[in-house]
Coordinates of C-alpha atoms in Angstrom, one line a residue:
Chain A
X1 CA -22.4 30.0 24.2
X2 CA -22.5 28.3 20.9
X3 CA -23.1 24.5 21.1
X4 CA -23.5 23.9 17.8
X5 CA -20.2 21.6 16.8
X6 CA -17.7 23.0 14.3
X7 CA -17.4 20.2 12.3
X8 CA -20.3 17.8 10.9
X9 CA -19.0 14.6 9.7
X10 CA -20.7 11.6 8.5
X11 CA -19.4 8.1 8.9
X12 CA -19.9 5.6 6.8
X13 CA -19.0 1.8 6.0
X14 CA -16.3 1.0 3.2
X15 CA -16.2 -2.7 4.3
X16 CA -16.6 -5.7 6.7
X17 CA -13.8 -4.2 8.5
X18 CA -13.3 -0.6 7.9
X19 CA -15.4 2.4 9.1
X20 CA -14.9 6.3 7.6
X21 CA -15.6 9.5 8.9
X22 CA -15.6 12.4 6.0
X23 CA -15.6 16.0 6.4
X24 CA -16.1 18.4 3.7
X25 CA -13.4 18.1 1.3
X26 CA -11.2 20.7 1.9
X27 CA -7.4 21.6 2.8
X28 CA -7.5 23.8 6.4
X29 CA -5.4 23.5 9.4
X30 CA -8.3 24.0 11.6
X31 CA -9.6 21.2 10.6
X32 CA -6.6 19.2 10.5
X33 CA -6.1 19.9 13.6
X34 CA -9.6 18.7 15.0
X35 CA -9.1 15.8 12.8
X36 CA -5.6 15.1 15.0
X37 CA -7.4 15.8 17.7
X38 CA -10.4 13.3 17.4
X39 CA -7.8 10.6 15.8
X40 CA -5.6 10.2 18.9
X41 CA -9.1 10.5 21.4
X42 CA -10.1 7.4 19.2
X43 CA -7.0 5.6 19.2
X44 CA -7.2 5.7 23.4
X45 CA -10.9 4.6 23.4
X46 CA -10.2 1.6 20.9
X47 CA -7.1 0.6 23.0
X48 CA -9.3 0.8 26.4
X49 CA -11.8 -1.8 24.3
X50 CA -8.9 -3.9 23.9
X51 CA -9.6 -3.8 20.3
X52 CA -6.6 -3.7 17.8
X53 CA -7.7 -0.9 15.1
X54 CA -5.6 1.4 12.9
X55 CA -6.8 5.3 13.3
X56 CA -5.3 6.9 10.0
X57 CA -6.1 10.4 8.1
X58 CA -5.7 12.4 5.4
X59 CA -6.7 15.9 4.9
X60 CA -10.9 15.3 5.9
X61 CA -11.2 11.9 6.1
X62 CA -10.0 9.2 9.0
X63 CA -10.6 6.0 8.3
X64 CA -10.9 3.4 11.3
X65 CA -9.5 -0.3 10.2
X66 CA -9.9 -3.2 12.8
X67 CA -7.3 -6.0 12.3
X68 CA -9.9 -8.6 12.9
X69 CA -13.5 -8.6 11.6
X70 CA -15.8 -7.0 14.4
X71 CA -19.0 -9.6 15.1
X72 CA -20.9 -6.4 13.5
X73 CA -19.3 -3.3 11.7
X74 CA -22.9 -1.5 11.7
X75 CA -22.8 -1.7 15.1
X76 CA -19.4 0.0 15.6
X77 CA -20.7 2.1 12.7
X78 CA -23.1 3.0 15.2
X79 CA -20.8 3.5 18.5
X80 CA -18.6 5.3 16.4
X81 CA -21.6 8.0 15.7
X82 CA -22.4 8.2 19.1
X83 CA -18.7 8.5 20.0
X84 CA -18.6 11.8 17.5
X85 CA -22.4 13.3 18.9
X86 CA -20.9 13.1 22.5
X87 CA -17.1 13.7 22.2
X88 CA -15.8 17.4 22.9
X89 CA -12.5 17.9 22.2
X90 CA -11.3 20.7 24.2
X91 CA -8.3 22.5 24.1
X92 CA -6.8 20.6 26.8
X93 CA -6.7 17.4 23.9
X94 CA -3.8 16.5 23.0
X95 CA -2.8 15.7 19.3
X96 CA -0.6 13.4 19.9
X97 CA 3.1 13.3 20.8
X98 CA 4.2 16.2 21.3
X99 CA 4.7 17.8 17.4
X100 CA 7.9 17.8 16.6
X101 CA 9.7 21.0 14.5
X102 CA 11.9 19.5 12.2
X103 CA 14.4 21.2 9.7
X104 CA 15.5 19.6 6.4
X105 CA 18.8 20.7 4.7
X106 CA 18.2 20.8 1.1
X107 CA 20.5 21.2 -1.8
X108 CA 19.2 23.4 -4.2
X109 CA 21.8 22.9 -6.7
X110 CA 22.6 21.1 -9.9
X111 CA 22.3 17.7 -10.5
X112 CA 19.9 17.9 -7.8
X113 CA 17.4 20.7 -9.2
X114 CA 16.5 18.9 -12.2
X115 CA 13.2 20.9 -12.8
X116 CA 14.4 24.7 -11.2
X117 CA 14.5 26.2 -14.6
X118 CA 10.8 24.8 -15.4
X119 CA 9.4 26.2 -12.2
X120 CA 11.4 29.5 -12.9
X121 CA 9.7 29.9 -16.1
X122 CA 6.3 28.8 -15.5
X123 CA 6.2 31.4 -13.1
X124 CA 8.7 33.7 -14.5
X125 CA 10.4 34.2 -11.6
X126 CA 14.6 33.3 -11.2
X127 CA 15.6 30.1 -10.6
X128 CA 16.9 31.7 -7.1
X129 CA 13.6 33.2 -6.6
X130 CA 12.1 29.9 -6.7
X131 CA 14.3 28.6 -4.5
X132 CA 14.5 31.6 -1.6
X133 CA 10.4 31.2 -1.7
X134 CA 10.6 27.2 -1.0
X135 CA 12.7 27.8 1.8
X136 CA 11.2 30.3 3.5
X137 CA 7.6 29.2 4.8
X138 CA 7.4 26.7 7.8
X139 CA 5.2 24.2 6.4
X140 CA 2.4 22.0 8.0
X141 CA 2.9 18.1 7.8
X142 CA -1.1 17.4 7.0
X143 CA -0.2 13.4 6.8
X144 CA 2.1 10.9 6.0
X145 CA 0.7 8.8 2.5
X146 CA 1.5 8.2 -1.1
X147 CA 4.7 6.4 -0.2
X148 CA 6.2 5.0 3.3
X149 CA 7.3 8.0 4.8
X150 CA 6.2 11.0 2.4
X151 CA 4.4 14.0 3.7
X152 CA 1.6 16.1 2.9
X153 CA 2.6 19.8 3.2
X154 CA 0.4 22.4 3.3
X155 CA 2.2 26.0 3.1
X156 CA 3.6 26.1 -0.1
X157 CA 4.0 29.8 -2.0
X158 CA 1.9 30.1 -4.8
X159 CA 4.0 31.7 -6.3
X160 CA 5.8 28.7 -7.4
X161 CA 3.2 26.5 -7.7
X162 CA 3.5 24.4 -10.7
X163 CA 2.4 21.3 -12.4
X164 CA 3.2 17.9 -12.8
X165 CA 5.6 16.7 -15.7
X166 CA 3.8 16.0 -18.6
X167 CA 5.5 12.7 -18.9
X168 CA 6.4 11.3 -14.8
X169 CA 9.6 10.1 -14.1
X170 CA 10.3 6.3 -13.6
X171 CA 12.8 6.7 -11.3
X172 CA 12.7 9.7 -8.4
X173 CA 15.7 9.9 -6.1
X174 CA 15.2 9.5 -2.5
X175 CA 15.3 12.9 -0.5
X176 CA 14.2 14.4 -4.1
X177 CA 12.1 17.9 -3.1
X178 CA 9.7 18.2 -5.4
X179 CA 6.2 20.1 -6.8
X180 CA 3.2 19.4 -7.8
X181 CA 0.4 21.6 -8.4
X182 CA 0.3 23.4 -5.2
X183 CA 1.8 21.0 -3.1
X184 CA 5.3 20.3 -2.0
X185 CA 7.3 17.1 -0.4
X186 CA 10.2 14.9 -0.4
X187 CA 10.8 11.4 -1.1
X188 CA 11.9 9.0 1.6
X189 CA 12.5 6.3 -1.2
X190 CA 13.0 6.0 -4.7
X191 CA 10.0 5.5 -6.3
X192 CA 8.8 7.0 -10.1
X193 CA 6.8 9.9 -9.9
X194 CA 5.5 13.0 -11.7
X195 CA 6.9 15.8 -9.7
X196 CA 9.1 18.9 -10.6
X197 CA 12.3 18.3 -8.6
X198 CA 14.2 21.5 -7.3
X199 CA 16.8 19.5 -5.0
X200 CA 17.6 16.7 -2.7
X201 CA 18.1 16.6 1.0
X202 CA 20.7 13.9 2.5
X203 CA 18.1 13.6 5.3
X204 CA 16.7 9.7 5.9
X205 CA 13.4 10.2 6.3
X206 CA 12.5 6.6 7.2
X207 CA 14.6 4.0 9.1
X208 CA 13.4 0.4 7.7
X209 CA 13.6 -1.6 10.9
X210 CA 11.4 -4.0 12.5
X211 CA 9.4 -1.0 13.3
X212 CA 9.5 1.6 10.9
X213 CA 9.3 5.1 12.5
X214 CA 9.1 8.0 10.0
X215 CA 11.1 10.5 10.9
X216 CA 7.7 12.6 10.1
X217 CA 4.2 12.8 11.5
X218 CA 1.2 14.4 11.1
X219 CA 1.3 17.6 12.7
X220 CA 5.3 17.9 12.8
X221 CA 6.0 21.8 11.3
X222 CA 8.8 21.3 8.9
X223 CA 11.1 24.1 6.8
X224 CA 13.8 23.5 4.4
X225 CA 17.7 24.8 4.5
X226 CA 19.8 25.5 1.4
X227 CA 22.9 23.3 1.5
X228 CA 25.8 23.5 -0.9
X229 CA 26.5 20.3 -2.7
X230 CA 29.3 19.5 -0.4
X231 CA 27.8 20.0 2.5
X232 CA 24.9 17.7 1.0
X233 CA 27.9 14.8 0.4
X234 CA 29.3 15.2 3.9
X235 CA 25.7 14.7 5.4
X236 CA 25.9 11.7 3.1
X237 CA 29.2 10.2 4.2
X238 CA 28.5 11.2 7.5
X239 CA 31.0 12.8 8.1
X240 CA 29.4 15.9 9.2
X241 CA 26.6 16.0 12.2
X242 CA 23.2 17.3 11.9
X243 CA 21.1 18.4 13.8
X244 CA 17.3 18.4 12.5
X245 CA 15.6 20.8 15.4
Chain B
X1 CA 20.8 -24.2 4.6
X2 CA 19.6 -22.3 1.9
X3 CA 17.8 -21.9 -1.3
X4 CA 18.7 -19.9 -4.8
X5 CA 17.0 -18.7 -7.8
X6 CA 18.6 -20.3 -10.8
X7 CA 16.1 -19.2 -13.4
X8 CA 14.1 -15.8 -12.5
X9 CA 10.2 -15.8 -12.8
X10 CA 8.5 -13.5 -14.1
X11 CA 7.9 -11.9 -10.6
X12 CA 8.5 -14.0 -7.8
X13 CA 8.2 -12.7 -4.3
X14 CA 8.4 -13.5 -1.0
X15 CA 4.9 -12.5 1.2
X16 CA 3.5 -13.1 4.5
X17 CA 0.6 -11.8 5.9
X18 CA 1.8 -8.8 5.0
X19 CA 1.6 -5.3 7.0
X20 CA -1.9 -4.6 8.0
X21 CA -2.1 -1.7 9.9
X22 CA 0.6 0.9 9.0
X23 CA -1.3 2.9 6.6
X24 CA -0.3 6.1 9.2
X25 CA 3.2 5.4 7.9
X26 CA 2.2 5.1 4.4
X27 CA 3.4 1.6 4.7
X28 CA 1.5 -0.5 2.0
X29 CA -0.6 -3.7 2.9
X30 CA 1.3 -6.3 0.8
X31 CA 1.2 -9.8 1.9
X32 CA 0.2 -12.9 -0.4
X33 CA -2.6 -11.9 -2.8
X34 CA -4.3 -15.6 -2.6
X35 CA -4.3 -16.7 1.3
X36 CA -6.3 -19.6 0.7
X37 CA -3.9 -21.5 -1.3
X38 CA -0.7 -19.6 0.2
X39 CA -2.2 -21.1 3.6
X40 CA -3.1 -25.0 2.2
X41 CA 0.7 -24.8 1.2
X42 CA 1.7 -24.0 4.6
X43 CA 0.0 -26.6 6.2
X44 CA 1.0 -28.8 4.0
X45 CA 4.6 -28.9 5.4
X46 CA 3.2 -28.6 8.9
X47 CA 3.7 -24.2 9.3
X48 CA 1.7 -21.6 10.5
X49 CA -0.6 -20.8 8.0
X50 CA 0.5 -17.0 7.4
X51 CA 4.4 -17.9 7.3
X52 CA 6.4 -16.6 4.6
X53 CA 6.5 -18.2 1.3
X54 CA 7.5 -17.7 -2.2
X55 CA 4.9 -16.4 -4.3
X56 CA 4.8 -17.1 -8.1
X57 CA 3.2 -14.7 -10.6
X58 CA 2.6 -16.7 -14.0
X59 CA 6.0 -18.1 -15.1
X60 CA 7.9 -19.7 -12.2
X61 CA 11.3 -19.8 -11.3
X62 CA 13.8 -22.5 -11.3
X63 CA 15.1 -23.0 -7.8
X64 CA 18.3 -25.3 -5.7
X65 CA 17.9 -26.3 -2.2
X66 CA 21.5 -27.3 -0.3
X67 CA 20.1 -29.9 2.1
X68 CA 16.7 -32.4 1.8
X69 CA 13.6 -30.6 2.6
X70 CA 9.5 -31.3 2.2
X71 CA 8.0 -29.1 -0.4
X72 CA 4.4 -28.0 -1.3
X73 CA 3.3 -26.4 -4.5
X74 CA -0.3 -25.3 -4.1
X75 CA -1.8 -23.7 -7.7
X76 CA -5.1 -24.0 -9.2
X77 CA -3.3 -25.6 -12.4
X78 CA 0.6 -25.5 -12.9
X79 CA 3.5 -27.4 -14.6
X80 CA 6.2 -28.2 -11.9
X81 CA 8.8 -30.4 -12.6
X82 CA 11.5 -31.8 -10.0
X83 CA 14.9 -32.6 -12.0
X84 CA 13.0 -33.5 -15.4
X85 CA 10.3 -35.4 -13.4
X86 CA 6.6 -33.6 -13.0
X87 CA 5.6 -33.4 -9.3
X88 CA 2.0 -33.3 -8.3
X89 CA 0.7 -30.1 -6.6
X90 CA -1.3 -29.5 -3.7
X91 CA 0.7 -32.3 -2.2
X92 CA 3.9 -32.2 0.1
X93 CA 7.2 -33.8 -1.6
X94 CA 10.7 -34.3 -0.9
X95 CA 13.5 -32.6 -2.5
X96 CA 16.8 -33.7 -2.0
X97 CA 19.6 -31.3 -1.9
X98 CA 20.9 -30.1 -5.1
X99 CA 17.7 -31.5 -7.2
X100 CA 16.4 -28.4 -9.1
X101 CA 12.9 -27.8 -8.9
X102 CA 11.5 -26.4 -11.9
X103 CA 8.1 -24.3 -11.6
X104 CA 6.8 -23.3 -15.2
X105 CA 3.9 -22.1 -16.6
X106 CA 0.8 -21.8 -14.3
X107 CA -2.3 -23.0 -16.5
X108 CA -5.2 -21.6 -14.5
X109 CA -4.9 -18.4 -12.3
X110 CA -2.1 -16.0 -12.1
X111 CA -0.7 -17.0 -8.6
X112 CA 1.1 -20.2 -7.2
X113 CA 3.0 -20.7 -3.8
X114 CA 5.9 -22.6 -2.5
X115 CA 7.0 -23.3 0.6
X116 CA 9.1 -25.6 2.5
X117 CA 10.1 -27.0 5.6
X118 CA 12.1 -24.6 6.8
X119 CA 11.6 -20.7 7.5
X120 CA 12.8 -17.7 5.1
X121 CA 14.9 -15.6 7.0
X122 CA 14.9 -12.3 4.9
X123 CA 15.2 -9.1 6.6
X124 CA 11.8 -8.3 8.7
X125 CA 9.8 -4.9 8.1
X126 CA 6.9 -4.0 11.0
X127 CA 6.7 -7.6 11.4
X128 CA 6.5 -8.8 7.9
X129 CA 9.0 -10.3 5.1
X130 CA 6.8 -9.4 2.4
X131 CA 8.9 -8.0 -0.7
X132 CA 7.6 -4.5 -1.9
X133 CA 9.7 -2.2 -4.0
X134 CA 9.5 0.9 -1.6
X135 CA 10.6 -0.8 1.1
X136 CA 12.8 -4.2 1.1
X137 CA 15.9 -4.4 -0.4
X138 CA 14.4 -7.0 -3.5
X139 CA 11.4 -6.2 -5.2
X140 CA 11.4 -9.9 -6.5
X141 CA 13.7 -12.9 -5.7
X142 CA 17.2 -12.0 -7.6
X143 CA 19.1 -14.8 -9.4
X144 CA 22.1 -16.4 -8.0
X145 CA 21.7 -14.7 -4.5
X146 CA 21.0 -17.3 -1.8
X147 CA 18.6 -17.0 0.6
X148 CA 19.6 -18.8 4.1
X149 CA 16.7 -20.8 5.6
X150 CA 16.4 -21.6 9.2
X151 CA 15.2 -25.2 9.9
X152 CA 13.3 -26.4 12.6
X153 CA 11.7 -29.4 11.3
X154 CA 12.9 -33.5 10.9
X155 CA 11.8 -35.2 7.9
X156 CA 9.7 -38.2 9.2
X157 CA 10.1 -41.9 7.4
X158 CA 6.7 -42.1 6.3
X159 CA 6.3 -42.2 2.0
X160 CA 2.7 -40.7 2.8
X161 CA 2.5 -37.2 2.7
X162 CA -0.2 -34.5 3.0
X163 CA -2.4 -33.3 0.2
X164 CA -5.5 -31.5 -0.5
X165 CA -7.9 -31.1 -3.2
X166 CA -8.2 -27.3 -3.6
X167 CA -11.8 -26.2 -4.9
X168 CA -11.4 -24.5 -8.1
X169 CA -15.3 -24.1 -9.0
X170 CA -15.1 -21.4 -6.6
X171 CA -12.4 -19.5 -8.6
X172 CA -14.4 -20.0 -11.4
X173 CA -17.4 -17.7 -10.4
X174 CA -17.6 -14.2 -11.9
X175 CA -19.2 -12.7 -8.8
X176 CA -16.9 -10.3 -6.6
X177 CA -18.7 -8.6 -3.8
X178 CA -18.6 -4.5 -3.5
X179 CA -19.1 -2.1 -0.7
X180 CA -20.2 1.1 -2.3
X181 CA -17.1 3.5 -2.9
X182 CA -17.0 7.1 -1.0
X183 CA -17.8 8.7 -4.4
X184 CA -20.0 6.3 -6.5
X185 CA -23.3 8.5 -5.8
X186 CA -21.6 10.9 -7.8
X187 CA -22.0 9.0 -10.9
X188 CA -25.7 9.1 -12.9
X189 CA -28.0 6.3 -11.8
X190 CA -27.4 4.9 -15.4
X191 CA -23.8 4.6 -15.0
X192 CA -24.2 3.3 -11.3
X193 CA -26.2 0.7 -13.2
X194 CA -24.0 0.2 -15.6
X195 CA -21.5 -0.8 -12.9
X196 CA -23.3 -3.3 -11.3
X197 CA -25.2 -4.9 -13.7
X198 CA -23.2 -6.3 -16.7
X199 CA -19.8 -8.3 -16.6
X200 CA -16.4 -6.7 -17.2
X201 CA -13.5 -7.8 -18.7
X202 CA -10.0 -7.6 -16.8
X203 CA -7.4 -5.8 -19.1
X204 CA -3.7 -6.7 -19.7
X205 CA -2.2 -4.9 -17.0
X206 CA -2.5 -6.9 -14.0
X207 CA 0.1 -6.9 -11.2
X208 CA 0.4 -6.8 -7.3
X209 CA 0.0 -3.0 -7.3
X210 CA -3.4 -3.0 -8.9
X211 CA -6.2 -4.9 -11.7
X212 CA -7.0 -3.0 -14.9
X213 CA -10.3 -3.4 -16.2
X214 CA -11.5 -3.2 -19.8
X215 CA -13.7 -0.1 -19.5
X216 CA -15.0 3.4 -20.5
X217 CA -17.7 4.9 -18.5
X218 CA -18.1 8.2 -19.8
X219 CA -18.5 10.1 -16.2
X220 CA -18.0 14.0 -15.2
X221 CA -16.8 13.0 -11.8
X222 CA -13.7 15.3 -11.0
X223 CA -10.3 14.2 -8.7
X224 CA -10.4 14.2 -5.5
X225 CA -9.3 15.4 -2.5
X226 CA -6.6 13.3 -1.6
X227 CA -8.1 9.9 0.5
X228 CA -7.6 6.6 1.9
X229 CA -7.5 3.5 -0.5
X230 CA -7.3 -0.1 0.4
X231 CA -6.5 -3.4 -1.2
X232 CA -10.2 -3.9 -2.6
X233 CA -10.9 0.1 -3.7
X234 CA -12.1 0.3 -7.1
X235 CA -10.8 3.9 -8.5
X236 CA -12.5 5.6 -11.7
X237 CA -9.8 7.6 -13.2
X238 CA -10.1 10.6 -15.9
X239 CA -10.6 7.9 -18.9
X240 CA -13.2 5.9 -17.2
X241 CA -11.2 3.2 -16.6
X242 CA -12.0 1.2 -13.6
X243 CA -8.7 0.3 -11.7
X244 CA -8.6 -2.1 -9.0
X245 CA -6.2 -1.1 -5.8
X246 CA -4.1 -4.4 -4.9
X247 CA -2.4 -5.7 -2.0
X248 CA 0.9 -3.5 -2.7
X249 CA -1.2 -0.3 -3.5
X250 CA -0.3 2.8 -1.8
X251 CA -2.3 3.9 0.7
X252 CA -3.8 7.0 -0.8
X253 CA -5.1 8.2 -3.7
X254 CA -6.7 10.8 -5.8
X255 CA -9.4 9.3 -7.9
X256 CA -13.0 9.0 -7.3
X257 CA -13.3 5.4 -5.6
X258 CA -16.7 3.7 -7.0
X259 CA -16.7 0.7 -5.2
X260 CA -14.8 -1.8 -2.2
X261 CA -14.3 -5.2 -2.8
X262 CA -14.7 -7.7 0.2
X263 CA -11.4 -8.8 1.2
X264 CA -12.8 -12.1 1.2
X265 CA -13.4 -11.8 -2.7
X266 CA -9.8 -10.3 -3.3
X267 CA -8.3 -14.0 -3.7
X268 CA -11.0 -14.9 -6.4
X269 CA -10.0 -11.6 -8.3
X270 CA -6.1 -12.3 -8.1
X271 CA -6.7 -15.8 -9.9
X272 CA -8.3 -13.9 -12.4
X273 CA -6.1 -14.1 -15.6
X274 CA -6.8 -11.3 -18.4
X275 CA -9.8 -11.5 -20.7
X276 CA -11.7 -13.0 -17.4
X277 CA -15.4 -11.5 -16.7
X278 CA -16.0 -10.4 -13.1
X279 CA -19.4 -8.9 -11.8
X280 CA -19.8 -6.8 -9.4
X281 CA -22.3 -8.0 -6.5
X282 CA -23.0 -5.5 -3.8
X283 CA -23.2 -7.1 -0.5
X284 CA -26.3 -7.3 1.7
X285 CA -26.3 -5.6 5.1
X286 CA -29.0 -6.9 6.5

């Protein structure tokens, strides 16, 4: 048997009220998985201390916010590192809610795909190339940042990788699909932004209500459908049903 | 009852305590960006003091109330004038319906609050009416609209209202205390120094979103992995140009965060006008 953990993370203090744990810096679903994992294990043992605290994450890092300054954050500094030497996260640990598959019609067409023909030629491929090769991976919601709502894939192609505008937008659409570098996503509101957009999805991605529930999480597996543009307007008007599973 | 903008300000909003802990949604912080005097205010017209006011960024708007109300103006310095007559701040007043109040310039700081006896009933978001442009309808209070305004309160007879001296030497001090940032023992030991040890000077570009500072520390530090930021995260982008995340910063970022302000010290920084100095202090753990 090895005992020796997979993962060796340090935590550290950012303020009077916020703890970190880092990893090494790198994009793997392995790890995003353990970080999941060890997320939703703290969320349960802050809720049993009757402590109100915010477990978030990105790719290796979760930071731990408490809503009201603990008498000592070096001593939760300190519980925190013994919570990590003593924790084993088995198998039988779940992530979370149950992870959702969720498939996003996207319309690939023009006036949507503003930035096709750039992707096409940065990586001379055809603009349909492009577009078969965004639709065809499932992709791995890593987390939900940037803007309310907007997800970190992982699982892009690199074959259309491609980089930012040289000169960023001041005004994305929401439900643009965009890339950047080697990352893909869509944007639940309008917002400006640097990204190479190759098509829009009718989808909301984000209900603003009392309590805002992205349509996304971390975890959720997500792939894209190709929509013609009046499909994309009937989604719109509603006047067509959709299902997203 | 209700309230309307007659003149716009240069960015008036309307913030609460803002939305603390929904970072997992990518929901921004917001919320008012002094809570010292945003909360004197309040309790000036006898509310809670985290309910939701209008927040004034520099040049104030010019507003109309359709029924009587109490009023409190808190700002470290500001020229408010009620009809063509200059009301005091820190210092409940009465409006009467249909006077127009008139907030102009603010002298000393960058943020002033108003609030009344009544409460704001914009449309609530995870618990919060705090404008911000990725997620209410208004990104800053739009002219002519009016706003209704529940009230709950009876004017008493009294002429004596409430008022408070707000202490402005502490504004004054340069000092803001830092955390260390996730990536600042990446920089050389001279340009750590560098950091802490001289004053900088806050650049032009100063909004809700984030503080520019006048700088160019000549670092090899590279990107990032995309991480968490808070209000208070002092980023060191390609330039060397400090940046300081704000209460309606996103909620992750990619540049190499040097340093954390104390949320405690974020007020001092937001009354910062451009061309102040600011030190960095870093805070003593025991």
């Amino acid at each position: 048997m090895n005992n020796k953990p997979a993962y060796q993370p340090s935590v550290s203090i950012i303020d009077y009220k916020r703890l970190s744990i880092r990893y090494e810096s790198v994009i793997d679903e392995q790890l995003g998985q353990h970080i999941r994992k060890l997320s939703h294990y703290l969320i349960d043992y802050y809720e049993k201390q009757d402590q109100e605290v915010e477990v978030f994450h990105t790719y290796a890092e979760i930071a731990v916010q408490f809503l009201d300054h603990p008498p000592s954050i070096r001593e939760e500094a300190d519980q925190l590192e013994e919570i990590l030497a003593s924790v084993h996260l088995s198998d039988n640990v779940s992530a979370g809610k149950e992870n959702a598959k969720v498939k996003i019609p996207v319309c690939y067409e023009q006036p949507f795909a503003k930035d096709v023909a750039e992707v096409a030629q940065i990586n001379q491929l055809s603009e349909k190339e492009v577009i078969d090769r965004h639709h065809a991976p499932v992709y791995q919601v890593y987390f939900i940042g940037f803007l309310p709502g907007f997800p970190y894939l992982g699982g892009l192609d690199e074959r259309i990788c491609a980089p930012r505008k040289e000169k960023a937008r001041s005004r994305i659409q929401k439900g643009d699909v965009g890339i950047a570098g080697c990352q893909t996503g869509i944007y639940p509101v309008e917002s400006p932004g640097g990204w190479q957009i190759i098509g829009n999805s009718p989808i909301d991605l984000l209900q603003l209500s009392d309590e805002v529930e992205p349509l996304l999480k971390s975890g959720d597996r997500l792939s894209f459908y190709p929509i013609s543009k009046e499909e994309h307007q009937a989604i719109k008007n509603q006047d067509k049903e959709i299902d997203l599973t | 009852m209700s309230f309307r903008v007659i003149r716009q300000g240069l960015y008036d909003t309307i913030q609460d305590a803002g939305r603390p802990l929904c970072a997992r949604k990518g929901i921004p912080v917001s919320g008012v960006m002094d809570e010292y005097l945003s909360g004197m205010a309040n309790l000036l017209v006898g509310k809670a003091q985290n309910a939701a006011l209008v927040e004034i960024f520099k040049l104030g708007p010019k507003l109309k109330f359709d029924q009587d109300l109490l009023v409190a103006i808190t700002a470290l310095d500001a020229d408010v004038y009620l009809d063509s007559t200059a009301v005091s701040l820190n210092e409940a007043f009465e409006v009467k319906a249909g006077q127009e109040l008139d907030i102009q310039k603010i002298n000393k700081g960058n943020f002033a609050y108003l609030t009344f006896s009544g409460d704001i009933q914009t449309t609530s978001i995870e618990g919060s009416r705090s404008f911000h442009p990725s997620l209410t309808q208004n990104s800053r209070l739009p002219k002519n609209v009016t706003f209704p305004v529940k009230s709950g309160f009876h004017l008493s007879d009294s002429e004596n209202f409430a008022q408070v001296k707000v202490n402005t030497e502490y504004y004054d001090d340069e000092t803001i205390h830092v955390f260390t940032g996730a990536e600042l023992d990446q920089l050389t030991q001279k340009h750590q120094q560098e950091l802490l040890n001289r004053s900088w000077k806050l650049a032009d570009n100063l909004t809700r979103m984030a503080f520019q500072v006048e700088s160019s520390i000549d670092h090899q530090i590279s990107d990032i992995l995309t991480a968490p930021v808070f209000p208070g995260t002092v980023q060191l982008n390609h330039a060397g140009e400090l940046t300081i995340l704000m209460k309606d910063a996103q909620t992750t970022g990619g540049y190499p965060r040097a340093l954390q302000v104390v949320e405690e010290d974020l007020k001092k920084l937001a009354q910062k006008q451009s061309g102040a100095y600011i030190r960095f202090q870093p805070v003593r753990m025991y």
